[in-house]
Short mmCIF file of C-alpha atoms and ligand atoms in Angstrom, two decimals:
data_model
loop_
_atom_site.label_atom_id
_atom_site.label_comp_id
_atom_site.label_asym_id
_atom_site.label_seq_id
_atom_site.Cartn_x
_atom_site.Cartn_y
_atom_site.Cartn_z
CA MET A 1 128.54 191.09 55.53
CA LYS A 2 130.78 188.93 53.32
CA LYS A 3 128.69 186.36 51.43
CA ALA A 4 129.75 182.71 51.71
CA SER A 5 131.54 181.29 48.69
CA PHE A 6 132.73 177.99 47.27
CA SER A 7 134.44 176.89 44.10
CA MET A 8 132.41 175.60 41.16
CA ASN A 9 134.31 174.44 38.09
CA GLY A 10 137.32 176.43 39.34
CA LYS A 11 135.39 179.71 39.79
CA GLU A 12 134.62 181.40 43.10
CA THR A 13 130.83 181.17 43.47
CA ARG A 14 128.46 182.77 45.98
CA TYR A 15 125.82 180.76 47.82
CA GLU A 16 123.17 181.23 50.47
CA PRO A 17 123.87 179.19 53.64
CA GLY A 18 121.73 176.04 53.55
CA GLN A 19 121.56 175.98 49.75
CA MET A 20 122.06 172.66 47.94
CA VAL A 21 124.78 172.44 45.26
CA LEU A 22 122.06 172.23 42.58
CA ASP A 23 120.30 175.41 43.74
CA ALA A 24 123.59 177.31 44.00
CA ALA A 25 124.53 176.14 40.49
CA GLN A 26 121.16 177.20 39.06
CA ALA A 27 121.39 180.58 40.80
CA ASN A 28 124.76 181.07 39.09
CA GLY A 29 123.57 179.98 35.62
CA ILE A 30 125.26 176.55 35.67
CA HIS A 31 123.20 173.67 34.30
CA ILE A 32 123.22 170.34 36.12
CA PRO A 33 120.84 167.73 34.63
CA THR A 34 118.14 166.31 36.93
CA LEU A 35 115.37 163.74 36.78
CA CYS A 36 113.92 163.24 40.25
CA HIS A 37 114.41 166.76 41.61
CA LEU A 38 111.09 168.63 42.02
CA LYS A 39 111.41 172.28 42.97
CA GLY A 40 109.86 173.16 46.33
CA THR A 41 109.75 169.58 47.65
CA SER A 42 112.15 167.61 49.82
CA PRO A 43 115.09 166.16 47.86
CA THR A 44 115.38 162.39 47.59
CA GLY A 45 118.59 161.88 45.60
CA ALA A 46 116.85 158.98 43.86
CA CYS A 47 117.95 159.17 40.22
CA ARG A 48 121.69 159.97 40.54
CA ILE A 49 121.62 162.03 37.35
CA CYS A 50 122.72 165.24 39.06
CA LEU A 51 125.99 163.70 40.29
CA VAL A 52 128.92 166.08 40.77
CA GLU A 53 132.50 165.62 41.92
CA ILE A 54 133.46 167.20 45.25
CA ALA A 55 137.15 167.42 46.15
CA GLY A 56 137.90 165.14 49.10
CA ALA A 57 134.65 163.11 48.84
CA ARG A 58 135.12 159.40 48.20
CA SER A 59 132.16 159.05 45.84
CA LEU A 60 130.27 161.35 43.50
CA MET A 61 127.52 163.28 45.25
CA ALA A 62 123.95 164.14 44.22
CA ALA A 63 123.88 167.92 43.72
CA CYS A 64 120.16 168.12 44.58
CA SER A 65 120.63 166.76 48.09
CA THR A 66 124.16 167.89 49.05
CA PRO A 67 124.36 171.20 50.96
CA VAL A 68 127.12 173.60 49.95
CA THR A 69 129.78 174.30 52.58
CA GLU A 70 132.30 177.14 52.73
CA GLY A 71 135.32 176.48 50.54
CA MET A 72 133.87 173.33 48.92
CA GLU A 73 135.37 172.51 45.49
CA VAL A 74 132.74 171.22 43.07
CA SER A 75 133.17 170.01 39.53
CA THR A 76 129.96 169.62 37.52
CA GLU A 77 131.38 168.53 34.16
CA SER A 78 134.40 166.27 34.80
CA GLU A 79 134.92 163.08 32.79
CA ARG A 80 134.12 161.00 35.86
CA VAL A 81 130.83 162.86 36.32
CA HIS A 82 129.86 162.37 32.65
CA LYS A 83 130.67 158.67 32.74
CA ALA A 84 128.60 158.11 35.88
CA ARG A 85 125.61 160.10 34.62
CA LYS A 86 125.73 158.27 31.31
CA MET A 87 125.77 154.88 33.03
CA ASN A 88 122.82 155.86 35.23
CA VAL A 89 120.83 156.83 32.12
CA GLU A 90 121.74 153.47 30.54
CA LEU A 91 120.55 151.63 33.67
CA LEU A 92 117.28 153.56 33.65
CA LEU A 93 116.76 152.75 29.98
CA ALA A 94 117.27 149.07 30.77
CA SER A 95 114.87 149.16 33.71
CA GLY A 96 111.68 149.39 31.67
CA LYS A 97 109.95 149.36 28.32
CA HIS A 98 111.46 152.35 26.57
CA ASP A 99 110.13 152.00 23.04
CA CYS A 100 110.13 155.72 22.23
CA LEU A 101 108.62 155.26 18.77
CA ILE A 102 105.22 154.41 20.21
CA CYS A 103 105.46 156.32 23.48
CA GLU A 104 103.13 159.28 23.96
CA ALA A 105 105.91 161.22 25.74
CA SER A 106 108.38 161.02 22.86
CA GLY A 107 109.73 164.50 22.22
CA ASP A 108 108.77 165.58 25.74
CA CYS A 109 110.75 163.05 27.79
CA ARG A 110 113.72 163.88 29.98
CA LEU A 111 115.11 160.36 29.81
CA GLN A 112 115.07 160.46 26.02
CA ASP A 113 116.76 163.90 26.08
CA LEU A 114 119.44 162.64 28.47
CA ALA A 115 120.11 159.52 26.37
CA TYR A 116 120.62 161.81 23.38
CA SER A 117 122.78 164.35 25.17
CA TYR A 118 125.06 161.66 26.65
CA GLY A 119 125.48 160.07 23.22
CA ILE A 120 123.93 156.69 24.06
CA LYS A 121 123.81 154.74 20.80
CA GLU A 122 122.87 151.27 22.02
CA LEU A 123 121.40 149.56 25.08
CA ARG A 124 124.38 148.17 27.01
CA PHE A 125 122.49 146.37 29.80
CA PRO A 126 119.90 143.59 29.45
CA GLN A 127 116.35 144.96 29.57
CA ASP A 128 114.07 144.27 32.50
CA ASP A 129 111.26 142.02 31.29
CA LYS A 130 108.85 142.79 34.14
CA PHE A 131 106.09 144.74 32.43
CA TYR A 132 102.97 146.06 34.10
CA PRO A 133 99.50 146.25 32.57
CA THR A 134 98.51 149.80 31.59
CA GLU A 135 95.79 151.34 33.77
CA ASP A 136 93.37 153.63 31.96
CA GLU A 137 90.07 152.97 33.71
CA ASN A 138 89.53 156.63 34.47
CA PRO A 139 88.67 159.43 32.02
CA PHE A 140 91.84 161.47 32.50
CA ILE A 141 95.12 159.68 33.26
CA ILE A 142 96.93 156.70 31.74
CA ARG A 143 99.39 154.94 34.07
CA ASP A 144 102.05 152.78 32.45
CA PHE A 145 104.54 151.62 35.05
CA SER A 146 106.61 149.75 32.49
CA ARG A 147 107.99 153.19 31.62
CA CYS A 148 108.28 154.40 35.23
CA ILE A 149 111.83 155.24 36.33
CA ARG A 150 110.82 155.44 40.03
CA CYS A 151 111.94 159.02 40.33
CA GLY A 152 109.21 159.75 42.90
CA ARG A 153 108.26 163.14 41.44
CA CYS A 154 104.58 162.15 41.20
CA ILE A 155 104.59 161.11 44.87
CA HIS A 156 106.17 164.40 45.92
CA ALA A 157 103.73 166.38 43.79
CA CYS A 158 100.72 164.54 45.22
CA ASN A 159 101.89 164.63 48.84
CA GLU A 160 103.80 167.90 49.12
CA VAL A 161 102.55 170.18 46.33
CA VAL A 162 98.81 169.51 46.12
CA VAL A 163 98.69 167.57 49.42
CA ASN A 164 96.12 164.99 48.31
CA ARG A 165 98.14 162.04 49.63
CA ALA A 166 96.73 159.59 47.11
CA ILE A 167 99.96 157.80 46.14
CA SER A 168 103.18 156.52 47.69
CA TYR A 169 105.86 153.88 47.08
CA GLY A 170 104.74 150.28 47.51
CA TYR A 171 106.52 146.89 47.52
CA ARG A 172 110.28 146.47 47.96
CA GLY A 173 113.54 146.55 46.02
CA LYS A 174 113.20 145.58 42.36
CA ASN A 175 109.41 145.34 42.70
CA SER A 176 109.07 148.83 44.14
CA LYS A 177 106.30 150.76 42.40
CA VAL A 178 104.09 153.84 42.80
CA VAL A 179 100.82 152.73 44.36
CA THR A 180 97.55 154.09 45.66
CA GLY A 181 96.36 152.72 49.00
CA GLY A 182 95.86 149.00 48.29
CA ASP A 183 97.55 149.33 44.86
CA GLY A 184 94.18 149.75 43.14
CA PRO A 185 93.26 152.06 40.26
CA TYR A 186 93.08 155.82 40.76
CA THR A 187 89.27 155.62 40.68
CA ASP A 188 89.27 153.57 43.92
CA SER A 189 91.67 155.89 45.74
CA GLU A 190 91.88 159.31 47.34
CA CYS A 191 92.86 160.73 43.93
CA VAL A 192 90.95 163.90 42.93
CA PHE A 193 92.30 163.85 39.35
CA CYS A 194 94.11 167.15 39.61
CA GLY A 195 96.70 165.70 37.21
CA GLN A 196 99.66 167.17 39.11
CA CYS A 197 101.41 163.79 38.97
CA VAL A 198 101.09 163.78 35.18
CA GLU A 199 102.42 167.32 34.96
CA VAL A 200 105.64 166.40 36.79
CA CYS A 201 106.28 162.89 35.41
CA PRO A 202 109.48 163.31 33.38
CA VAL A 203 108.81 160.28 31.14
CA GLY A 204 105.86 158.49 29.55
CA ALA A 205 104.68 156.63 32.67
CA LEU A 206 101.85 159.09 33.36
CA THR A 207 100.14 160.68 30.39
CA GLU A 208 96.88 162.46 29.63
CA LYS A 209 94.19 160.28 28.16
CA LYS A 210 92.45 163.05 26.22
CA ALA A 211 95.74 164.20 24.67
CA LYS A 212 96.70 160.70 23.45
CA GLY A 213 97.50 160.61 19.76
CA ARG A 214 96.50 164.23 19.20
CA ALA A 215 99.91 165.89 18.84
CA ARG A 216 103.62 165.34 19.30
CA ALA A 217 105.22 167.89 21.64
CA TRP A 218 107.03 169.68 18.82
CA GLU A 219 103.82 170.10 16.78
CA THR A 220 102.06 172.32 19.32
CA LYS A 221 102.51 175.93 20.25
CA LYS A 222 102.02 177.02 23.84
CA ILE A 223 99.67 179.92 24.51
CA ARG A 224 99.54 181.40 27.99
CA THR A 225 96.11 182.19 29.39
CA THR A 226 94.06 182.50 32.57
CA CYS A 227 91.83 179.57 33.55
CA PRO A 228 88.21 180.38 32.69
CA TYR A 229 86.63 178.49 35.58
CA CYS A 230 86.96 180.52 38.78
CA GLY A 231 88.10 183.77 40.35
CA VAL A 232 91.48 182.39 41.49
CA GLY A 233 92.85 183.12 38.03
CA CYS A 234 95.29 180.22 37.63
CA GLN A 235 97.87 180.66 34.90
CA GLN A 236 97.93 177.93 32.31
CA TRP A 237 99.46 176.95 28.97
CA LEU A 238 97.16 175.85 26.16
CA HIS A 239 99.02 173.39 23.91
CA VAL A 240 97.51 174.13 20.52
CA LYS A 241 97.77 172.26 17.23
CA ASP A 242 95.93 173.41 14.10
CA GLY A 243 93.91 175.88 16.18
CA LYS A 244 92.70 173.22 18.62
CA ILE A 245 93.70 172.67 22.25
CA THR A 246 95.38 169.28 22.71
CA LYS A 247 96.11 169.64 26.42
CA VAL A 248 96.47 172.17 29.23
CA THR A 249 99.38 172.48 31.66
CA ALA A 250 100.21 174.92 34.44
CA VAL A 251 102.67 177.82 34.14
CA GLU A 252 105.43 176.60 36.44
CA ASP A 253 106.28 179.77 38.32
CA GLY A 254 103.15 181.77 37.51
CA GLU A 255 101.21 183.46 40.31
CA PRO A 256 98.82 182.59 41.87
CA ASN A 257 98.83 178.83 41.25
CA MET A 258 102.62 178.32 41.03
CA GLY A 259 102.42 175.29 38.75
CA ARG A 260 99.25 173.72 40.10
CA LEU A 261 95.86 173.20 38.43
CA CYS A 262 92.66 171.51 39.56
CA VAL A 263 90.73 168.87 37.61
CA LYS A 264 88.54 171.49 35.87
CA GLY A 265 91.37 173.79 34.84
CA ARG A 266 93.51 170.93 33.54
CA PHE A 267 91.02 168.59 31.93
CA GLY A 268 87.79 170.58 31.48
CA TYR A 269 88.59 172.39 28.25
CA ASP A 270 86.57 170.42 25.67
CA PHE A 271 83.33 172.32 26.34
CA ILE A 272 84.57 174.99 23.96
CA TYR A 273 84.18 172.53 21.08
CA SER A 274 80.75 171.25 22.20
CA GLU A 275 77.96 171.28 19.62
CA ASP A 276 75.58 172.18 22.46
CA ARG A 277 77.47 175.30 23.46
CA LEU A 278 75.31 178.46 23.68
CA LYS A 279 76.78 181.15 21.48
CA THR A 280 73.97 183.74 21.47
CA PRO A 281 71.36 184.82 24.03
CA LEU A 282 68.06 182.90 23.87
CA ILE A 283 64.63 184.46 24.47
CA ARG A 284 61.74 182.24 25.52
CA GLU A 285 58.62 182.75 23.42
CA ASN A 286 55.52 180.57 23.60
CA GLY A 287 57.42 177.92 25.56
CA ASP A 288 60.31 177.72 23.05
CA PHE A 289 63.68 179.45 22.89
CA ARG A 290 64.72 181.56 19.94
CA GLU A 291 68.14 183.07 19.27
CA ALA A 292 68.47 186.81 19.87
CA SER A 293 71.11 189.50 19.68
CA TRP A 294 72.73 190.82 22.88
CA ASP A 295 71.05 194.22 22.39
CA GLU A 296 67.62 192.65 22.09
CA ALA A 297 68.15 190.39 25.12
CA LEU A 298 69.52 193.17 27.33
CA ASP A 299 66.70 195.55 26.34
CA LEU A 300 64.18 192.88 27.31
CA VAL A 301 65.80 192.31 30.73
CA ALA A 302 65.94 196.09 31.40
CA GLU A 303 62.29 196.47 30.41
CA LYS A 304 61.21 193.63 32.75
CA PHE A 305 63.26 195.13 35.63
CA LYS A 306 61.55 198.50 35.11
CA GLU A 307 58.10 196.86 35.13
CA ILE A 308 58.82 195.05 38.43
CA ILE A 309 60.25 198.22 40.06
CA ALA A 310 57.24 200.30 38.95
CA LYS A 311 54.79 197.71 40.31
CA ASP A 312 56.49 196.40 43.52
CA GLY A 313 59.55 198.61 44.18
CA PRO A 314 63.30 197.84 43.81
CA ASP A 315 63.37 195.40 46.77
CA ALA A 316 61.27 193.01 44.71
CA ILE A 317 64.46 192.28 42.77
CA ALA A 318 67.50 190.37 44.04
CA GLY A 319 70.83 189.62 42.40
CA VAL A 320 73.13 186.61 42.88
CA SER A 321 76.50 187.01 41.23
CA CYS A 322 78.82 184.17 40.32
CA ALA A 323 81.57 183.60 42.90
CA ARG A 324 83.72 182.25 40.08
CA SER A 325 83.71 185.54 38.22
CA ILE A 326 86.53 188.01 38.65
CA ASN A 327 86.51 190.59 41.48
CA GLU A 328 85.89 193.44 39.05
CA ASP A 329 82.71 191.76 37.73
CA SER A 330 81.41 191.12 41.26
CA TYR A 331 82.06 194.78 42.09
CA GLN A 332 80.13 195.89 39.00
CA MET A 333 77.25 193.58 39.88
CA GLN A 334 76.75 195.09 43.37
CA LYS A 335 77.11 198.58 41.89
CA LEU A 336 74.36 197.80 39.38
CA PHE A 337 72.02 196.54 42.10
CA ARG A 338 72.73 199.24 44.70
CA ALA A 339 73.20 202.31 42.50
CA VAL A 340 71.04 201.56 39.44
CA ILE A 341 68.27 199.28 40.63
CA GLY A 342 68.24 200.70 44.17
CA THR A 343 68.28 197.60 46.39
CA ASN A 344 70.74 195.97 48.79
CA ASN A 345 69.46 192.52 47.75
CA ILE A 346 72.80 191.38 46.37
CA ASP A 347 74.76 188.24 47.19
CA HIS A 348 76.95 185.65 45.49
CA CYS A 349 76.79 181.92 45.13
CA ALA A 350 79.76 181.07 47.36
CA ARG A 351 77.38 181.33 50.35
CA THR A 352 74.85 178.83 49.02
S1 SF4 B 401 109.40 157.17 28.56
FE1 SF4 B 401 110.83 158.39 27.34
S2 SF4 B 401 112.55 157.04 27.00
FE2 SF4 B 401 110.83 155.77 27.64
S3 SF4 B 401 109.77 155.15 25.76
FE3 SF4 B 401 108.80 157.03 26.42
S4 SF4 B 401 109.88 158.64 25.32
FE4 SF4 B 401 111.17 156.84 25.25
S1 SF4 B 402 95.85 163.19 39.98
FE1 SF4 B 402 96.34 164.56 41.73
S2 SF4 B 402 95.40 163.53 43.49
FE2 SF4 B 402 95.51 162.01 41.85
S3 SF4 B 402 97.43 160.90 42.23
FE3 SF4 B 402 97.87 162.56 40.76
S4 SF4 B 402 98.55 164.28 42.03
FE4 SF4 B 402 97.53 162.81 43.41
S1 SF4 B 403 105.20 157.62 37.46
FE1 SF4 B 403 106.55 159.16 36.53
S2 SF4 B 403 106.86 160.67 38.14
FE2 SF4 B 403 106.07 158.84 39.12
S3 SF4 B 403 107.88 157.72 39.81
FE3 SF4 B 403 107.31 156.93 37.79
S4 SF4 B 403 108.50 158.12 36.34
FE4 SF4 B 403 108.57 159.21 38.28
S1 FES B 404 118.02 165.00 40.52
FE1 FES B 404 119.47 164.68 42.07
S2 FES B 404 119.40 162.58 42.41
FE2 FES B 404 117.80 162.93 40.98
#
């Protein structure tokens, strides 16, 4: 069957029926800048940064929310397109407090990148003087709506990606703002502090409290790893500076979490630097613990198991494995109990 085609920048280009111009462009290696677009969620066409020129259309169209049609002629880099995108960036810069020098997102901000790439050298429009107080009453997330560009990505992430439905748009027109129910702090809302909204915010309106002041984006290296907390095995990036983790983000297209993390995976990494962390086995003697080697500790456990089996039989022992361990470890645990110890008394903590 002949695949449908349209013209992009004068070249015949294939597309899947139903595809938006942006998706077709990306599939064909053509870059169109975006701000509000969030992969896998419904398009809103809110930021007007992805504007393209379509032959016969009266105005420029948002590539993220315009479906491709057979024979359409699209231009992604015309002078008219550049001028419009540049003006939209200028308007966004004027709509809030964009003092990059002291913004935590500097170096990792799409608005800053766009201002640079469109050669904006000065602020052409008068700056909005409506500033909001910063909210940081919770341990994880700082909300600064003076830097919010109302792209709606956080709302889409919360409602469509992690489906917690903690935030939405509130108020009208110029006063429109991202709010929790009742416009209170996150702590008084349905928020579960998964941090997905922070992950997708393209500017410095939502930032991580624990990461504040610890590293600029260009000072860290990203190391891919598997979350240590549970058997799901979420893929994450550790942002590391001088050998220390400064923050954790999700691997965007990595199975199985596909860009999501929960509160533990995203924010619960500082235990590894805790002074109280156990680093060796401990053996209790005369009511006190003393440090021991793994060989000594394992020998002691094996000896005690043998004593119990000799006295009361193998069914006097039961094992409960951790449901957060990997499948292979759970398999080994039941094998140890059934084949080595000789009992079927084996379970795991997910049933408690
Ligand atoms: S949000 Fe971006 S553009 Fe605004 S101050 Fe921060 S770094 Fe600069
Ligand atoms: S932290 Fe998670 S639950 Fe809370 S507002 Fe953000 S996305 Fe929604
Ligand atoms: S808080 Fe961030 S993600 Fe949410 S609307 Fe504002 S700029 Fe967009
Ligand atoms: S990315 Fe298309 S309108 Fe924002």
